[in-house]
Each structure stands twice: as C-alpha cells, then as structure tokens.
PDB file of C-alpha atoms in Angstrom:
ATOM      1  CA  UNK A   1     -11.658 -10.347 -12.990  1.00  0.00           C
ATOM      2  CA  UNK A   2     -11.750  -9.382  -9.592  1.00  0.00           C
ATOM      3  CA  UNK A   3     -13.647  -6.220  -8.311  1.00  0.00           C
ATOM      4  CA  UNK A   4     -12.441  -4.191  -5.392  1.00  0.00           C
ATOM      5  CA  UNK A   5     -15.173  -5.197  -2.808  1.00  0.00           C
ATOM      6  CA  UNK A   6     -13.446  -9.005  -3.356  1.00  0.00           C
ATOM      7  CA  UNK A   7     -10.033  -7.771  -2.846  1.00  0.00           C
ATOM      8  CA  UNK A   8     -10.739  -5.896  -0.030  1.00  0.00           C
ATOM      9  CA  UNK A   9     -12.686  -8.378   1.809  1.00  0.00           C
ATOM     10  CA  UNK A  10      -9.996 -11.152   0.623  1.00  0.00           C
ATOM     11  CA  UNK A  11      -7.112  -8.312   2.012  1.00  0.00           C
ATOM     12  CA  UNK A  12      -8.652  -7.442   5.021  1.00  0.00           C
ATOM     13  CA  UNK A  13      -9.392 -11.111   6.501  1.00  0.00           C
ATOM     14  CA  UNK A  14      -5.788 -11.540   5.460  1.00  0.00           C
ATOM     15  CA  UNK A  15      -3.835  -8.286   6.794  1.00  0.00           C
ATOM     16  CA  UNK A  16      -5.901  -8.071   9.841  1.00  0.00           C
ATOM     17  CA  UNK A  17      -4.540 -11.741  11.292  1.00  0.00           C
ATOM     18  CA  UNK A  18      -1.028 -10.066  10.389  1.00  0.00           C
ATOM     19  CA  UNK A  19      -1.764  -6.762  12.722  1.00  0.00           C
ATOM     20  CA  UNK A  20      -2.777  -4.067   9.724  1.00  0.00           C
ATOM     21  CA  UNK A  21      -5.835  -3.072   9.232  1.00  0.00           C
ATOM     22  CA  UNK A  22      -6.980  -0.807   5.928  1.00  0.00           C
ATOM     23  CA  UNK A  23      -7.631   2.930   6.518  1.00  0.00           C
ATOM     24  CA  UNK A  24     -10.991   3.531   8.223  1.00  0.00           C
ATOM     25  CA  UNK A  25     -11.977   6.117   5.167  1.00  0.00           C
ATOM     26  CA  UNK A  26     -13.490   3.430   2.658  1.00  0.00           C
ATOM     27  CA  UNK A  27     -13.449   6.065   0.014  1.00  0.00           C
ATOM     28  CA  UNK A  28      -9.533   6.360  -0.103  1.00  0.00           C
ATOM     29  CA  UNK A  29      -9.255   2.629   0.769  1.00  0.00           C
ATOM     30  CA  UNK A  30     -11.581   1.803  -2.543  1.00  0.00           C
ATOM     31  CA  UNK A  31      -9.745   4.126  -4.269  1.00  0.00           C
ATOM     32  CA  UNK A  32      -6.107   2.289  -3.703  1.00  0.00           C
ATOM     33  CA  UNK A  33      -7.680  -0.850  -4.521  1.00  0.00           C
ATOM     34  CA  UNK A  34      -8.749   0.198  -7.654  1.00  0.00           C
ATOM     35  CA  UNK A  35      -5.341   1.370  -8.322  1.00  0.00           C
ATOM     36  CA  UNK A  36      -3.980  -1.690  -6.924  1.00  0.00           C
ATOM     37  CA  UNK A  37      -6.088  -3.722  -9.454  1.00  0.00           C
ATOM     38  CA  UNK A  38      -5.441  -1.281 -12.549  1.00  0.00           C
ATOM     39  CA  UNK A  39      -1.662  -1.909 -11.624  1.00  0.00           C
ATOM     40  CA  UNK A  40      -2.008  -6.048 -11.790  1.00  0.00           C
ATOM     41  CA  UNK A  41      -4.076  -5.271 -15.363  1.00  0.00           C
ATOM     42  CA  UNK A  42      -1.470  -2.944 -16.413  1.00  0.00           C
ATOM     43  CA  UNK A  43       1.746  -4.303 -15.474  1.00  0.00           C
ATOM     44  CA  UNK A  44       0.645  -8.159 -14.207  1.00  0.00           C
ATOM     45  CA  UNK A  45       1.125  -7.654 -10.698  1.00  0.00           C
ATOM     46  CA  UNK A  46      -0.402  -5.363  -8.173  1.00  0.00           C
ATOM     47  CA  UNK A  47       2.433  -2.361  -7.861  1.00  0.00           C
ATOM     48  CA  UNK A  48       1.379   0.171  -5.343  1.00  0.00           C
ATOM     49  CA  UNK A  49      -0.553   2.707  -6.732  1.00  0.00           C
ATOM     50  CA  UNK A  50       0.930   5.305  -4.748  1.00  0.00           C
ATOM     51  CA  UNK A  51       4.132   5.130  -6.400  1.00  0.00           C
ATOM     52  CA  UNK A  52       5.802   4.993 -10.470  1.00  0.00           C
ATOM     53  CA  UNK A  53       6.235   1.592 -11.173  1.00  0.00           C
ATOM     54  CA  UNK A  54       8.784   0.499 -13.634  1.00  0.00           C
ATOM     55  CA  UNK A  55       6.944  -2.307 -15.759  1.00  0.00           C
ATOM     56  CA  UNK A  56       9.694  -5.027 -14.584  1.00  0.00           C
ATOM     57  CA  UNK A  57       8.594  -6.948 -11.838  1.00  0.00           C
ATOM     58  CA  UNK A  58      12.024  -7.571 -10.371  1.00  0.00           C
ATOM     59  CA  UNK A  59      13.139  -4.023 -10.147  1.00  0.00           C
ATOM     60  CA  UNK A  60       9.484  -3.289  -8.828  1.00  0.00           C
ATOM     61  CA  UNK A  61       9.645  -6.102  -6.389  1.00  0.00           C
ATOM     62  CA  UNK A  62      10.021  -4.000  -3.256  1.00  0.00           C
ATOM     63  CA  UNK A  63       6.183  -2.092  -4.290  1.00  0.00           C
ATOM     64  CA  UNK A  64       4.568  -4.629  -4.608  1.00  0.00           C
ATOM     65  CA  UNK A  65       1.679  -4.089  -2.182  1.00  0.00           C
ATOM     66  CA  UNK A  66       1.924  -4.785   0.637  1.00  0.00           C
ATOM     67  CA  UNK A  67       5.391  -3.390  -0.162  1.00  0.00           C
ATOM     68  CA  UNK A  68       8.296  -3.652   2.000  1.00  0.00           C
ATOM     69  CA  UNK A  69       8.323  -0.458   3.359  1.00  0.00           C
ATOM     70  CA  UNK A  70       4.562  -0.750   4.877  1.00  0.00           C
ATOM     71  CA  UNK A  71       5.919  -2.866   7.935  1.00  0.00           C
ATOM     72  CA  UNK A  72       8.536  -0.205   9.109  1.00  0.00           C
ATOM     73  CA  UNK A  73       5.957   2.295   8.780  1.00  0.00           C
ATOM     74  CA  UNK A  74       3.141   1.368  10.346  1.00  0.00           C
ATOM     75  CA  UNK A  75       5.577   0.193  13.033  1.00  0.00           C
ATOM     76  CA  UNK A  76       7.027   3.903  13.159  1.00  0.00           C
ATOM     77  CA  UNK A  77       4.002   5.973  11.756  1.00  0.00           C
ATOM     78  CA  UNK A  78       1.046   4.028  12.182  1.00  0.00           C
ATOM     79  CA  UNK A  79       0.177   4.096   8.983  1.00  0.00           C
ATOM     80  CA  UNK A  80       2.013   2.822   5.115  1.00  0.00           C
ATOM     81  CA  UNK A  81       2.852   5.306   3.065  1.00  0.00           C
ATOM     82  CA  UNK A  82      -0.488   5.652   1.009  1.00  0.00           C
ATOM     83  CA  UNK A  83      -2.713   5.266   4.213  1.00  0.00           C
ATOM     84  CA  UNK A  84      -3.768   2.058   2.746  1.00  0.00           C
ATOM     85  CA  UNK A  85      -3.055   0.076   5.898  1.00  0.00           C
ATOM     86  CA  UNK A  86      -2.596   1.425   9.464  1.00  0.00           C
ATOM     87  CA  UNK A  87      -2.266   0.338  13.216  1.00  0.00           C
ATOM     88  CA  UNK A  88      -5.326   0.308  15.071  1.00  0.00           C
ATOM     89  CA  UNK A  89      -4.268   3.095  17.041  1.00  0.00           C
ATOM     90  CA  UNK A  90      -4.301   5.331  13.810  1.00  0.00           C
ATOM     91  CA  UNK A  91      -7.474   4.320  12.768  1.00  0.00           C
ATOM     92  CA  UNK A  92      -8.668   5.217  16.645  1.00  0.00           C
ATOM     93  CA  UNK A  93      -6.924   8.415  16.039  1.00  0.00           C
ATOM     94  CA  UNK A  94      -4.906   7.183  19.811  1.00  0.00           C
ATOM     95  CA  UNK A  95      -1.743   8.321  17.936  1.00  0.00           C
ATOM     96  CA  UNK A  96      -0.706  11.552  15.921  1.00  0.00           C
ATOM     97  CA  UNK A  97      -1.060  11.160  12.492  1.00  0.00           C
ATOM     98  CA  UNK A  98       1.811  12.257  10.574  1.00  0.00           C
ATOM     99  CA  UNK A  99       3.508  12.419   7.046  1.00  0.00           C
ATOM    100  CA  UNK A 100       5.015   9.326   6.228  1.00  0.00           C
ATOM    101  CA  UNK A 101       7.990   9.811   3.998  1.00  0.00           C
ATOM    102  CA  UNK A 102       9.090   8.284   1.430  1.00  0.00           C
ATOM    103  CA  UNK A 103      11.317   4.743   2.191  1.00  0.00           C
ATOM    104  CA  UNK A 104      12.310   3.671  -1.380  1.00  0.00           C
ATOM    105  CA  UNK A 105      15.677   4.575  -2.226  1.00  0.00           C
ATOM    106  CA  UNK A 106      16.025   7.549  -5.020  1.00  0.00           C
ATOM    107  CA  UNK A 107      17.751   4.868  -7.594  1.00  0.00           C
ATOM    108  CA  UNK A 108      14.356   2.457  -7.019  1.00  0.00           C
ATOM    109  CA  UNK A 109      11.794   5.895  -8.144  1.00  0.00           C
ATOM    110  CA  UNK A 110      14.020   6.505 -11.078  1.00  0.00           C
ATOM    111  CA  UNK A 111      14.859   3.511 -13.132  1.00  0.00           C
ATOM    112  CA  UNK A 112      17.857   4.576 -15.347  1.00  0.00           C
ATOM    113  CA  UNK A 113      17.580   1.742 -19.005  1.00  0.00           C
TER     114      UNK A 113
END
C-alpha cells in the first residue's frame, strides 16, 4: 500500500508540470494525504478528504482529488479549497490569502437515497 511520502512525491512531480503546487505547510499537506489515502482504502478511490463523500463513485466523481473545483480556485483564490494545492504566488504569500468557499452544489454535499 502506498504511504504518503510516495504519493506526495508521485503528486507533486505530477501537479507541479500542470501549474499547482501543494501547500508549503508539510504538516497540513501530510495530513490531506493521509486523508486522501484513508478515502481510496475506505471508499476505493481517493475522495477529498475535505469534504463528505457519498460511497458511490459516480455521484462522488466531481471530489475526486484533484476535484473539479481545485482549477477555478486556485485560478480565483490561489489556493483549492482544502489548501492542498495552491499557486505559487500563495505559497510566496505575493497574494492575499483568503477563504475559499465552497463550489459543490448543495444537492452534491447531501446525497438524498
């Protein structure tokens, strides 16, 4: 099974070609990871752990990290919703870092059966 030190180091060679880079605070990065890789044991893929996931990987398709939302926000905010991944800028502190909201649409956080 893989540990966080090989996800991050497989993610960040990865994300960084694409223009996001992880959080300069390793602690909260390690922490997400782990989350990240409790989700994939839990539910079989990596939901973010910032969020409820629903146990149904096509409902949950859109948190799936790197969800669809982080793009728009780190485009807007610098930074994806759980900090996970920021501009370059944030991590340089060049730009204000504010709240990011929340993107996902009320009827994706609360799965009616």
């Amino acid at each position: 099974m893989m540990n966080a030190q090989d996800l991050y180091e497989l993610l960040k060679k990865a994300q960084e070609a694409k223009g996001f880079y992880f959080n300069k605070d390793k602690e909260r990065v390690f922490d997400l990871l782990e989350g990240l890789l409790i989700n994939k044991e839990r539910y079989g893929y990596m939901s973010c752990p910032c969020r409820l996931a629903a146990n149904d990987r096509e409902w949950d398709r859109d948190i799936i990290c790197p969800c669809v939302y982080r793009e728009p926000d780190v485009a807007e905010y610098g930074s994806c919703y759980c900090n996970l991944y920021v501009s370059e800028d944030w991590n340089n502190e060049k730009i204000h870092r504010a709240y990011v909201p929340e993107r996902r649409p009320i009827e994706k956080i609360f799965k009616m059966t």
